Every structure is written in C-alpha cells, then in structure tokens.
CSV table of C-alpha atoms and ligand atoms in Angstrom, one decimal:
chain,number,residue,atom,x,y,z
A,1,MET,CA,-6.2,4.7,-25.0
A,2,LYS,CA,-3.9,4.3,-27.9
A,3,ARG,CA,-0.9,5.0,-25.7
A,4,LYS,CA,1.1,3.7,-23.0
A,5,LEU,CA,1.1,6.1,-19.7
A,6,ARG,CA,4.5,7.7,-19.1
A,7,MET,CA,6.0,7.1,-15.5
A,8,GLY,CA,8.5,9.0,-13.9
A,9,MET,CA,10.3,7.7,-10.8
A,10,VAL,CA,11.5,9.4,-7.5
A,11,GLY,CA,13.6,7.1,-5.6
A,12,GLY,CA,14.2,3.6,-6.6
A,13,GLY,CA,17.6,3.3,-7.6
A,14,LYS,CA,19.9,0.9,-7.6
A,15,ASP,CA,20.7,1.6,-4.0
A,16,ALA,CA,16.8,0.8,-3.4
A,17,PHE,CA,14.4,-1.7,-2.0
A,18,ILE,CA,11.0,-1.6,-3.5
A,19,GLY,CA,11.6,0.8,-6.5
A,20,ALA,CA,12.7,-2.3,-8.9
A,21,VAL,CA,9.0,-4.0,-7.6
A,22,HIS,CA,7.1,-1.0,-8.6
A,23,ARG,CA,8.9,-1.0,-11.9
A,24,ILE,CA,8.5,-4.9,-12.7
A,25,ALA,CA,4.6,-4.4,-11.5
A,26,ALA,CA,4.2,-1.0,-13.8
A,27,ASN,CA,5.3,-2.9,-16.9
A,28,MET,CA,3.2,-6.1,-16.2
A,29,ASP,CA,0.4,-5.3,-18.1
A,30,GLY,CA,2.2,-3.0,-21.1
A,31,LYS,CA,0.0,-0.2,-20.5
A,32,ILE,CA,3.3,2.0,-18.6
A,33,GLU,CA,6.4,2.9,-19.5
A,34,LEU,CA,9.1,4.7,-17.4
A,35,VAL,CA,10.6,7.7,-19.1
A,36,CYS,CA,12.1,9.9,-16.3
A,37,GLY,CA,13.7,9.7,-13.0
A,38,ALA,CA,15.3,11.2,-9.9
A,39,PHE,CA,16.5,7.8,-8.9
A,40,SER,CA,18.5,8.3,-6.0
A,41,ILE,CA,19.8,10.9,-3.3
A,42,ASN,CA,23.3,9.7,-4.2
A,43,PRO,CA,24.2,11.7,-7.6
A,44,ALA,CA,27.0,8.8,-9.2
A,45,VAL,CA,23.8,6.1,-8.2
A,46,ASN,CA,21.1,8.1,-9.9
A,47,LYS,CA,23.1,8.5,-13.3
A,48,GLU,CA,24.1,4.5,-13.0
A,49,SER,CA,20.5,3.6,-12.4
A,50,ALA,CA,18.9,5.8,-15.3
A,51,GLU,CA,21.9,4.4,-17.3
A,52,GLU,CA,20.8,0.7,-16.5
A,53,LEU,CA,17.1,1.6,-17.2
A,54,PHE,CA,18.0,2.9,-20.7
A,55,ILE,CA,16.7,6.3,-19.5
A,56,PRO,CA,18.2,9.2,-21.7
A,57,GLN,CA,20.4,11.7,-20.0
A,58,ASP,CA,18.1,14.8,-20.2
A,59,ARG,CA,15.3,12.7,-18.4
A,60,CYS,CA,17.5,11.7,-15.6
A,61,TYR,CA,17.3,14.5,-13.4
A,62,ALA,CA,19.3,15.7,-10.0
A,63,ASN,CA,16.1,15.7,-7.6
A,64,PHE,CA,12.3,15.8,-7.8
A,65,GLU,CA,12.0,19.2,-8.1
A,66,GLU,CA,14.0,19.5,-11.4
A,67,MET,CA,12.2,17.0,-12.9
A,68,ILE,CA,8.8,18.1,-12.2
A,69,THR,CA,9.4,21.6,-13.4
A,70,LYS,CA,11.5,20.3,-16.4
A,71,GLU,CA,8.9,17.7,-17.3
A,72,ARG,CA,6.2,20.4,-17.2
A,73,GLU,CA,7.9,22.3,-19.9
A,74,LEU,CA,7.9,19.4,-22.3
A,75,PRO,CA,5.5,18.8,-25.4
A,76,GLU,CA,2.3,17.1,-23.9
A,77,GLY,CA,3.3,14.3,-26.0
A,78,GLU,CA,6.4,13.7,-24.5
A,79,ARG,CA,6.0,14.5,-20.8
A,80,MET,CA,5.5,11.9,-17.7
A,81,ASP,CA,1.7,11.6,-17.1
A,82,PHE,CA,2.3,10.6,-13.2
A,83,LEU,CA,5.0,10.6,-10.6
A,84,THR,CA,6.1,7.5,-8.5
A,85,ILE,CA,7.2,8.5,-5.6
A,86,VAL,CA,9.6,5.4,-3.7
A,87,THR,CA,11.4,7.4,-1.2
A,88,PRO,CA,12.0,7.2,2.4
A,89,ASN,CA,8.3,8.4,4.1
A,90,PHE,CA,10.0,11.7,4.9
A,91,VAL,CA,10.3,12.7,1.1
A,92,HIS,CA,6.9,11.5,0.1
A,93,TYR,CA,4.6,14.8,0.6
A,94,ALA,CA,7.4,17.4,-1.1
A,95,PRO,CA,7.0,15.8,-4.1
A,96,ALA,CA,3.7,14.6,-4.2
A,97,LYS,CA,2.3,17.9,-3.6
A,98,MET,CA,4.4,19.7,-6.2
A,99,ALA,CA,3.6,17.0,-9.0
A,100,LEU,CA,-0.1,17.4,-8.1
A,101,GLU,CA,-0.1,21.1,-8.5
A,102,ASN,CA,2.1,20.8,-11.7
A,103,GLY,CA,-0.3,18.4,-13.3
A,104,PHE,CA,0.7,15.3,-12.6
A,105,ASN,CA,-0.9,12.3,-11.3
A,106,VAL,CA,1.0,10.3,-8.4
A,107,VAL,CA,1.6,6.9,-7.2
A,108,ILE,CA,3.0,6.9,-3.9
A,109,GLU,CA,4.4,4.4,-1.0
A,110,LYS,CA,2.8,3.6,1.9
A,111,PRO,CA,2.5,5.4,4.6
A,112,MET,CA,1.7,8.4,2.5
A,113,THR,CA,3.5,10.9,4.7
A,114,ILE,CA,5.1,11.4,8.0
A,115,SER,CA,2.5,13.3,9.3
A,116,LEU,CA,-1.3,13.5,9.6
A,117,GLU,CA,-1.2,17.3,8.7
A,118,GLU,CA,1.0,16.5,5.5
A,119,ALA,CA,-1.6,13.7,4.7
A,120,ILE,CA,-4.9,16.3,5.0
A,121,SER,CA,-2.8,18.7,2.7
A,122,LEU,CA,-2.7,16.1,0.1
A,123,LYS,CA,-6.1,15.2,0.3
A,124,GLU,CA,-7.0,19.0,0.1
A,125,ALA,CA,-4.4,19.0,-3.5
A,126,VAL,CA,-5.9,16.2,-4.8
A,127,GLU,CA,-9.4,17.2,-4.5
A,128,ARG,CA,-8.4,20.8,-6.0
A,129,THR,CA,-6.2,19.6,-9.1
A,130,GLY,CA,-8.9,16.6,-9.8
A,131,LYS,CA,-5.4,14.6,-10.7
A,132,THR,CA,-5.4,10.6,-9.1
A,133,LEU,CA,-3.5,9.6,-6.4
A,134,CYS,CA,-2.6,5.7,-6.0
A,135,LEU,CA,-1.2,4.8,-2.5
A,136,THR,CA,0.3,1.1,-2.8
A,137,HIS,CA,-1.2,-1.2,0.0
A,138,THR,CA,0.2,-3.8,-1.9
A,139,TYR,CA,-1.9,-6.7,-0.1
A,140,SER,CA,-5.3,-5.4,-1.5
A,141,GLY,CA,-4.3,-6.2,-4.9
A,142,TYR,CA,-4.7,-10.4,-4.4
A,143,PRO,CA,-7.4,-11.9,-6.3
A,144,LEU,CA,-8.4,-13.8,-3.0
A,145,VAL,CA,-8.5,-10.6,-0.8
A,146,LYS,CA,-11.2,-9.1,-3.5
A,147,GLN,CA,-13.2,-12.4,-3.5
A,148,ALA,CA,-13.2,-12.0,0.7
A,149,LYS,CA,-14.1,-8.5,0.5
A,150,ALA,CA,-17.4,-9.3,-2.0
A,151,MET,CA,-18.5,-12.3,-0.1
A,152,VAL,CA,-18.4,-10.4,3.3
A,153,GLN,CA,-20.3,-7.0,1.0
A,154,GLU,CA,-23.0,-9.7,-0.1
A,155,GLY,CA,-23.3,-10.9,3.7
A,156,TYR,CA,-22.3,-14.4,3.0
A,157,PHE,CA,-21.1,-14.9,6.8
A,158,GLY,CA,-24.0,-12.5,8.2
A,159,LYS,CA,-23.3,-9.2,10.4
A,160,ILE,CA,-19.3,-9.2,11.1
A,161,ARG,CA,-18.4,-9.3,14.9
A,162,LYS,CA,-14.2,-10.3,14.9
A,163,ILE,CA,-11.3,-9.3,12.7
A,164,VAL,CA,-8.4,-10.7,13.4
A,165,VAL,CA,-5.0,-9.1,11.7
A,166,GLU,CA,-1.1,-10.0,12.0
A,167,TYR,CA,1.9,-9.0,10.6
A,168,PRO,CA,4.8,-10.3,12.0
A,169,GLN,CA,8.3,-10.1,10.5
A,170,GLY,CA,11.5,-10.8,12.0
A,171,TRP,CA,14.4,-8.6,10.1
A,172,LEU,CA,14.4,-5.7,12.8
A,173,SER,CA,15.1,-8.2,15.9
A,174,GLN,CA,18.7,-7.1,16.1
A,175,LEU,CA,20.0,-3.5,15.7
A,176,THR,CA,20.4,-3.7,11.9
A,177,GLU,CA,20.3,-0.2,11.4
A,178,ARG,CA,23.9,0.4,13.0
A,179,GLU,CA,25.3,-2.3,10.7
A,180,GLY,CA,24.9,-0.6,7.2
A,181,ASN,CA,21.3,-1.4,6.3
A,182,ALA,CA,19.9,1.8,4.9
A,183,GLY,CA,16.5,0.8,4.9
A,184,ALA,CA,16.4,0.0,8.5
A,185,ALA,CA,18.8,2.9,9.2
A,186,TRP,CA,15.8,5.6,8.0
A,187,ARG,CA,12.9,3.5,9.1
A,188,THR,CA,14.3,3.8,12.7
A,189,ASP,CA,14.8,7.3,12.7
A,190,PRO,CA,11.7,9.3,13.7
A,191,LYS,CA,12.3,12.4,11.3
A,192,LYS,CA,12.8,10.4,8.6
A,193,SER,CA,10.1,7.9,9.3
A,194,GLY,CA,7.4,9.4,11.4
A,195,ARG,CA,5.9,8.7,14.7
A,196,SER,CA,6.1,4.7,14.4
A,197,LEU,CA,8.2,2.1,13.3
A,198,ALA,CA,6.0,-1.0,13.0
A,199,MET,CA,2.9,0.5,13.3
A,200,GLY,CA,3.8,3.0,10.4
A,201,ASP,CA,5.6,0.4,8.2
A,202,ILE,CA,3.6,-2.7,8.2
A,203,GLY,CA,0.6,-1.9,10.7
A,204,THR,CA,-0.7,0.4,8.5
A,205,HIS,CA,-1.0,-2.3,5.7
A,206,ALA,CA,-2.8,-4.2,8.4
A,207,ALA,CA,-5.1,-1.7,9.4
A,208,HIS,CA,-5.5,-1.1,5.7
A,209,LEU,CA,-6.6,-4.8,5.0
A,210,ALA,CA,-9.1,-5.0,7.8
A,211,GLU,CA,-11.3,-1.9,6.3
A,212,TYR,CA,-10.7,-2.8,2.9
A,213,VAL,CA,-12.0,-6.4,3.2
A,214,THR,CA,-14.8,-5.5,6.1
A,215,GLY,CA,-16.0,-2.3,4.5
A,216,LEU,CA,-15.8,-1.0,8.2
A,217,LYS,CA,-13.8,1.9,9.6
A,218,ILE,CA,-11.6,1.3,12.8
A,219,GLN,CA,-13.3,3.8,15.5
A,220,GLU,CA,-11.3,3.6,18.2
A,221,VAL,CA,-8.0,1.8,19.6
A,222,CYS,CA,-6.1,0.4,22.8
A,223,ALA,CA,-2.8,-0.2,21.9
A,224,ASP,CA,0.3,-1.5,23.7
A,225,LEU,CA,3.8,-0.3,21.9
A,226,THR,CA,7.4,-1.6,22.4
A,227,SER,CA,10.8,-0.8,21.3
A,228,PHE,CA,12.3,-4.3,22.2
A,229,VAL,CA,15.8,-3.7,20.7
A,230,GLU,CA,18.1,-1.6,23.0
A,231,GLY,CA,19.5,1.8,21.2
A,232,ARG,CA,16.0,2.4,19.2
A,233,THR,CA,13.2,4.9,20.1
A,234,LEU,CA,10.5,3.9,18.0
A,235,ASP,CA,8.4,0.9,18.6
A,236,ASP,CA,9.7,-2.6,16.7
A,237,ASP,CA,6.6,-4.5,17.9
A,238,GLY,CA,3.0,-3.5,18.7
A,239,SER,CA,-0.3,-4.8,19.7
A,240,VAL,CA,-3.8,-2.9,19.1
A,241,LEU,CA,-7.4,-3.4,20.2
A,242,LEU,CA,-10.0,-2.0,17.7
A,243,ARG,CA,-13.4,-1.0,18.0
A,244,PHE,CA,-15.2,-0.6,14.6
A,245,GLU,CA,-18.1,0.9,13.6
A,246,ASN,CA,-20.9,-1.7,13.6
A,247,GLY,CA,-19.7,-3.1,17.1
A,248,ALA,CA,-17.1,-5.4,15.4
A,249,LYS,CA,-14.1,-5.9,17.5
A,250,GLY,CA,-10.6,-6.6,16.4
A,251,VAL,CA,-7.4,-7.5,17.1
A,252,LEU,CA,-4.0,-6.1,15.2
A,253,MET,CA,-0.5,-6.8,15.8
A,254,ALA,CA,2.4,-5.7,13.9
A,255,SER,CA,6.0,-6.7,14.8
A,256,GLN,CA,9.3,-6.7,13.4
A,257,ILE,CA,11.1,-8.5,16.3
A,258,SER,CA,8.7,-11.7,15.3
A,259,ALA,CA,12.6,-13.6,15.4
A,260,GLY,CA,12.2,-16.0,12.2
A,261,GLU,CA,9.2,-14.7,10.5
A,262,GLU,CA,9.1,-13.4,6.6
A,263,ASN,CA,6.1,-11.6,5.6
A,264,ALA,CA,3.5,-13.3,7.6
A,265,LEU,CA,0.6,-11.3,7.3
A,266,ARG,CA,-2.7,-12.9,8.0
A,267,ILE,CA,-6.1,-11.8,8.4
A,268,ARG,CA,-9.3,-13.6,10.1
A,269,ILE,CA,-12.8,-12.2,9.8
A,270,TYR,CA,-16.0,-14.0,11.7
A,271,GLY,CA,-19.4,-12.9,10.9
A,272,GLU,CA,-22.6,-14.4,12.9
A,273,LYS,CA,-23.0,-17.6,10.3
A,274,GLY,CA,-19.3,-18.4,9.6
A,275,GLY,CA,-15.7,-16.7,8.8
A,276,LEU,CA,-12.6,-16.6,6.4
A,277,GLU,CA,-8.6,-16.6,6.5
A,278,TRP,CA,-6.2,-15.2,4.1
A,279,ALA,CA,-2.4,-15.3,4.5
A,280,ASN,CA,0.2,-13.1,2.3
A,281,GLU,CA,2.4,-16.3,2.2
A,282,ASP,CA,-0.4,-18.5,0.7
A,283,PRO,CA,-2.0,-16.0,-1.1
A,284,ASN,CA,-4.1,-18.3,-3.6
A,285,ASN,CA,-6.3,-20.0,-1.1
A,286,LEU,CA,-9.0,-18.2,0.9
A,287,ILE,CA,-10.5,-20.5,3.5
A,288,ILE,CA,-13.9,-20.5,4.5
A,289,LYS,CA,-15.3,-22.0,7.5
A,290,MET,CA,-19.5,-21.8,8.0
A,291,THR,CA,-21.0,-23.4,11.3
A,292,GLY,CA,-22.5,-27.1,10.3
A,293,GLN,CA,-20.4,-27.4,7.1
A,294,PRO,CA,-16.9,-28.9,5.9
A,295,ARG,CA,-14.2,-25.9,5.3
A,296,GLN,CA,-14.4,-24.5,2.0
A,297,LEU,CA,-11.2,-23.6,-0.1
A,298,PHE,CA,-11.6,-21.4,-2.9
A,299,ARG,CA,-8.6,-21.0,-5.2
A,300,THR,CA,-7.8,-18.5,-7.5
A,301,GLY,CA,-8.5,-18.6,-11.2
A,302,ASN,CA,-11.1,-20.8,-11.1
A,303,ALA,CA,-14.4,-21.1,-13.0
A,304,TYR,CA,-16.5,-22.0,-10.3
A,305,GLN,CA,-20.0,-22.0,-10.4
A,306,ALA,CA,-22.8,-20.7,-8.6
A,307,PRO,CA,-23.3,-20.0,-5.6
A,308,PHE,CA,-19.6,-20.0,-5.9
A,309,THR,CA,-18.4,-18.0,-8.6
A,310,LEU,CA,-15.7,-15.8,-8.2
A,311,SER,CA,-16.3,-12.1,-8.2
A,312,SER,CA,-16.0,-9.8,-11.0
A,313,PHE,CA,-13.3,-8.1,-8.8
A,314,ALA,CA,-11.4,-11.2,-8.2
A,315,THR,CA,-11.3,-12.4,-11.6
A,316,HIS,CA,-10.5,-8.9,-13.3
A,317,ASN,CA,-7.3,-9.3,-11.3
A,318,THR,CA,-6.3,-12.5,-12.0
A,319,ARG,CA,-4.1,-13.3,-15.1
A,320,ILE,CA,-3.2,-16.7,-15.4
A,321,PRO,CA,-5.0,-20.3,-15.2
A,322,ALA,CA,-5.9,-21.8,-11.9
A,323,GLY,CA,-2.8,-23.4,-10.5
A,324,HIS,CA,-0.2,-21.2,-11.7
A,325,PRO,CA,0.9,-19.3,-8.9
A,326,GLU,CA,0.1,-15.5,-8.9
A,327,GLY,CA,2.1,-13.6,-6.2
A,328,LEU,CA,3.3,-10.1,-4.9
A,329,LEU,CA,4.2,-8.7,-8.1
A,330,GLU,CA,1.0,-9.2,-9.6
A,331,SER,CA,-0.6,-8.1,-6.9
A,332,PHE,CA,1.2,-4.7,-7.2
A,333,ALA,CA,0.7,-5.0,-10.8
A,334,ASN,CA,-3.2,-5.0,-10.0
A,335,ILE,CA,-2.6,-1.8,-8.3
A,336,TYR,CA,-0.9,0.0,-11.0
A,337,ARG,CA,-3.2,-1.7,-13.7
A,338,ASN,CA,-6.3,-0.3,-12.1
A,339,PHE,CA,-4.9,3.2,-11.9
A,340,ALA,CA,-3.3,3.0,-15.1
A,341,LEU,CA,-7.1,2.1,-16.6
A,342,THR,CA,-8.7,5.0,-14.0
A,343,VAL,CA,-6.0,7.7,-15.1
A,344,SER,CA,-6.9,6.7,-19.2
A,345,ALA,CA,-10.4,6.4,-18.7
A,346,LYS,CA,-10.1,10.1,-17.5
A,347,LEU,CA,-8.2,11.0,-20.4
A,348,GLU,CA,-10.5,9.6,-22.4
A,349,GLY,CA,-13.3,11.6,-20.7
A,350,ARG,CA,-14.8,8.4,-19.8
A,351,ALA,CA,-16.2,7.7,-16.2
A,352,PRO,CA,-13.9,4.5,-14.9
A,353,THR,CA,-15.6,1.4,-13.9
A,354,ALA,CA,-15.8,0.3,-10.1
A,355,GLU,CA,-13.3,-2.5,-10.8
A,356,GLU,CA,-11.3,0.2,-12.5
A,357,LEU,CA,-11.2,2.2,-9.1
A,358,ASP,CA,-10.6,-0.6,-7.1
A,359,PHE,CA,-7.3,0.7,-5.9
A,360,PRO,CA,-6.0,2.7,-2.7
A,361,ASN,CA,-6.3,6.2,-2.7
A,362,VAL,CA,-5.8,9.4,-0.9
A,363,ASP,CA,-8.4,8.8,1.7
A,364,ASP,CA,-6.8,5.7,2.6
A,365,GLY,CA,-3.6,7.4,2.8
A,366,VAL,CA,-5.3,9.7,5.3
A,367,ARG,CA,-6.8,7.0,7.3
A,368,GLY,CA,-3.7,5.4,7.2
A,369,MET,CA,-1.7,8.4,8.9
A,370,ALA,CA,-4.9,8.7,11.3
A,371,PHE,CA,-3.9,5.0,12.2
A,372,ILE,CA,-0.4,5.9,13.3
A,373,GLU,CA,-1.2,9.3,15.3
A,374,THR,CA,-4.4,7.6,17.1
A,375,VAL,CA,-2.2,4.2,18.0
A,376,VAL,CA,0.8,6.3,19.4
A,377,ASN,CA,-1.4,9.1,21.1
A,378,ASN,CA,-2.8,6.1,23.0
A,379,ASN,CA,0.2,4.3,23.8
A,380,GLU,CA,1.7,7.2,25.1
A,381,SER,CA,-1.5,7.8,27.3
A,382,ASN,CA,-3.2,6.7,30.2
A,383,GLU,CA,-6.4,6.3,28.8
A,384,LYS,CA,-7.8,3.1,27.7
A,385,TRP,CA,-9.5,3.5,24.8
A,386,THR,CA,-8.6,6.6,22.5
A,387,LYS,CA,-11.1,7.4,19.5
A,388,PHE,CA,-9.6,7.8,16.0
A,389,VAL,CA,-8.4,11.1,15.2
A,390,LEU,CA,-10.7,11.8,12.1
B,1,NAD,P1,15.1,2.0,0.6
B,1,NAD,O1,16.1,3.3,1.5
B,1,NAD,O2,15.8,0.6,0.0
B,1,NAD,O3,15.4,3.0,-0.9
B,1,NAD,C1,15.2,4.4,-0.9
B,1,NAD,C2,15.3,5.1,-1.7
B,1,NAD,O4,15.1,6.7,-2.1
B,1,NAD,C3,17.1,4.9,-2.4
B,1,NAD,O5,17.1,5.0,-4.0
B,1,NAD,C4,17.5,6.4,-2.2
B,1,NAD,O6,18.5,6.8,-2.7
B,1,NAD,C5,16.2,7.2,-2.7
B,1,NAD,N1,16.5,8.8,-2.2
B,1,NAD,C6,16.5,8.9,-0.8
B,1,NAD,N2,15.8,10.4,-1.0
B,1,NAD,C7,16.0,10.8,-1.9
B,1,NAD,C8,15.4,12.3,-2.6
B,1,NAD,N3,15.3,13.1,-1.9
B,1,NAD,N4,15.3,12.1,-3.9
B,1,NAD,C9,15.8,11.2,-4.4
B,1,NAD,N5,15.8,9.7,-4.1
B,1,NAD,C10,15.8,9.8,-3.1
B,1,NAD,O7,13.7,2.4,1.2
B,1,NAD,P2,12.5,1.4,0.5
B,1,NAD,O8,12.5,0.2,1.1
B,1,NAD,O9,12.3,1.3,-1.0
B,1,NAD,O10,11.1,2.3,0.9
B,1,NAD,C11,10.6,3.3,-0.2
B,1,NAD,C12,9.5,3.4,0.5
B,1,NAD,O11,8.5,2.7,0.1
B,1,NAD,C13,9.0,3.9,1.9
B,1,NAD,O12,7.9,4.7,2.2
B,1,NAD,C14,8.8,2.5,2.5
B,1,NAD,O13,7.8,2.5,3.3
B,1,NAD,C15,7.9,2.1,1.1
B,1,NAD,N6,7.9,0.4,1.1
B,1,NAD,C16,6.7,-0.1,0.8
B,1,NAD,C17,6.5,-1.6,0.6
B,1,NAD,C18,4.9,-2.2,0.2
B,1,NAD,O14,4.9,-3.1,0.8
B,1,NAD,N7,4.1,-1.3,-0.1
B,1,NAD,C19,7.5,-2.6,0.6
B,1,NAD,C20,8.9,-1.8,1.0
B,1,NAD,C21,8.7,-0.3,1.0
C-alpha cells in the first residue's frame, strides 16, 4: 500500500472520552490519517474539536449523514476509506449501516448496537457490501492475550474445563449520572445504552475475551443481575454462570459498583493439565500454572527458545523490546493496525494473512449483542438456564 488510509470519525469530540484514544491508536503505526469528522452532537464543540485536530472547515460536517454523503462525492483519492464510530451505543447502527452501504469500511465501538436485530442487520450489510467492519474489543489486542490463545489452541493445557472471567469497576458506585457525568448519563438510560448497563458496557468485553482466548462459544447462561444504586433501572452489577460448547463451564462477573476498583479485568482458564492467568492491570505478564511444575511467567517481547517461543500472533502485535511496558494504547493500536493491514490488502487485491485478520469483527459484534439479550432474558425469567439466542 503506497499511502495512508483516510479515516473519518463520528463522535469523539472534546466532550468525549474514547474518541481521543482511537485517534492515538490509529496514529501509532503511521498507516492512518484523520481527514474528516462530525465530532460532537454540540455544533460549537464539533467545530472547536475539528480546529484543534487541524481538520479543514469543509471536512468538519454537521452530522454523520452529511459526512457520508459529501465524502462519497469526493474524488477517490481524497475521500475517507473508513468511518470510526465512537458515539453512545444508540448512535452506532445508523452511521455504520449508512457507511457500509455507501462503500466505506467501518470501525465501531462495542457494544456494536443497542439490539440484536440491529446487529444482525449490520452483519447482513457487511456480507452484502464486502466491506470490513472492525469492533474495538480493546483487550484482545494485547500480545500476551494472543499468546494465551495460541497456547490454548495448540493444546498446551489439554481440554479446557473451566473459565473464570471478571471485570470489576467502581466508577458507577454512586448516582454519578445525576452529577453531570455525560458518559454515565447515557450509559444508564435504556434508550441510549440498550437493555443492559454493566453487562453491555463491560460484560461484553469479558465474554469476548473468554471466547477469543479459548476459541469456545458460550451456549447457555444462568444470570443474576442487580441494580444496586437507587434511582437506576439498568444492572450495575451481575454474575453469570456459563456453559461452553465442549462441556467447559465458566463464571463471568461484570460490575460497575465494585467500589475502589479501576479496570480490573482478569481471566483464568484451566485445562486438564494446567491453566493460565492474565490481567489487564498487569498486561505484560502471563502466568502459566501446570500440574507438577513450578509456576512460569511469560513476558511480552522476549525471544524465548522452544518450546516456550512466543507465537507469531504475539510477536506481530509487539512493538518494543521486553521490559518496556506496552499497555492499553498499544493494544488498541494493534486492533487498528490489523484492520488497516486487512483493508490495505483488500485494496491491493491480496488476501490478508491470519495475523492481519486478527481483530474483532461483525460476528463478534453479533455475539456480543446475543450475550446481552440472553443474559437479560435469563435474569428476567424464572428458568435456570437460557440457551444463547443465536
Ligand atoms: P462519551 O459520552 O464520552 O462521548 C460520546 C461522543 O459522541 C461525544 O463527543 C458526543 O458529543 C458525541 N455524539 C453523541 N451523539 C452524536 C451524534 N448523533 N453525532 C455525532 N456525535 C455524537 O462516550 P464514550 O465513553 O466516548 O463512549 C463512546 C462509545 O465507546 C460507547 O459505545 C462506549 O460503549 C464505547 N467505549 C468503549 C471502550 C473500550 O474499551 N473499547 C471504552 C469506553 C467507551
């Protein structure tokens, strides 16, 4: 590919949280440039954000409809290649569908939509248009998460029996949505967030991580959701028992009222011969626990010798020598880089490699929405187990 990919953005203005992280991640490898945006629902903030990002006035659009329509009219050598959608959940589906149908690739935040129906419709649009959709399940970009996946895949631990994944946060322990916290306000509003708060916002990250690392699909759930903070209707805490497709069992916890916690996502996986442990707050360590052996510690970026060699997926997603910490921004950038490599390969008429295709896609988005549906349905019913709705 002889040029950078051109990126447009909806949401992510000065009034937003995650949009800036996307821009850093997209910039990290020099393969992408931001060329246009509709950055905020507030026109003044939209304009100021564009100015701060050195986006020319004629590429700062009033809304995503205008952006997609006008970008499409530009010459091929100028128009954006893909649209990044970093708006609240209820403003994901419409821009994604319109972008795909107008010939643009899409990067979209999780949860992919606010309903399973919308998610299925997006999958249909991706298949019909042949465009690429990347879903930013941030934590699957870490090198040692990829190493864990490779070791599970090669049978290092034997048949997988038990998966324990937890994502406790504390930032919604109080009624912050009434104290001017815009991010909390839309997340706790079912019309803007969808049927779930904690399970949608962070439970989907945990479920994706469990399925990504083990390669096993969740088949049934038994859920207990609670809205602890008075004045809130959606769940701010939940525990879910999981049944996976090969008979493996799991426990998933997602909580935003775990007071004092930051982003303590952690996964433990146990097979017949041993297990592994990885945590977001210590992402350059992968602990391996094998029966009858001392504990082993895999570290990011080392040139280990066989049989401990780091997988090609781990090394492909590592940028700097061992001991220099790589973190969330790099993990996020890995998702962007693999997406960009895939889109570039398609533009060049080349088949992307397995490493390049290694980013969450529309199928993961549909499974995420099915996870929310199934968990909420189970919680609202009296049945003990509910089959995954897909
Ligand atoms: P936020 O409230 O901080 O920002 C939302 C932005 O969207 C604001 O700039 C707002 O003005 C803009 N916006 C709202 N409606 C718009 C519209 N119709 N047109 C244009 N802009 C519009 O929200 P956030 O925390 O940045 O979350 C955004 C999305 O990212 C959510 O779907 C959330 O679940 C997801 N998210 C993902 C991660 C992750 O780890 N991958 C982390 C945080 C948030």
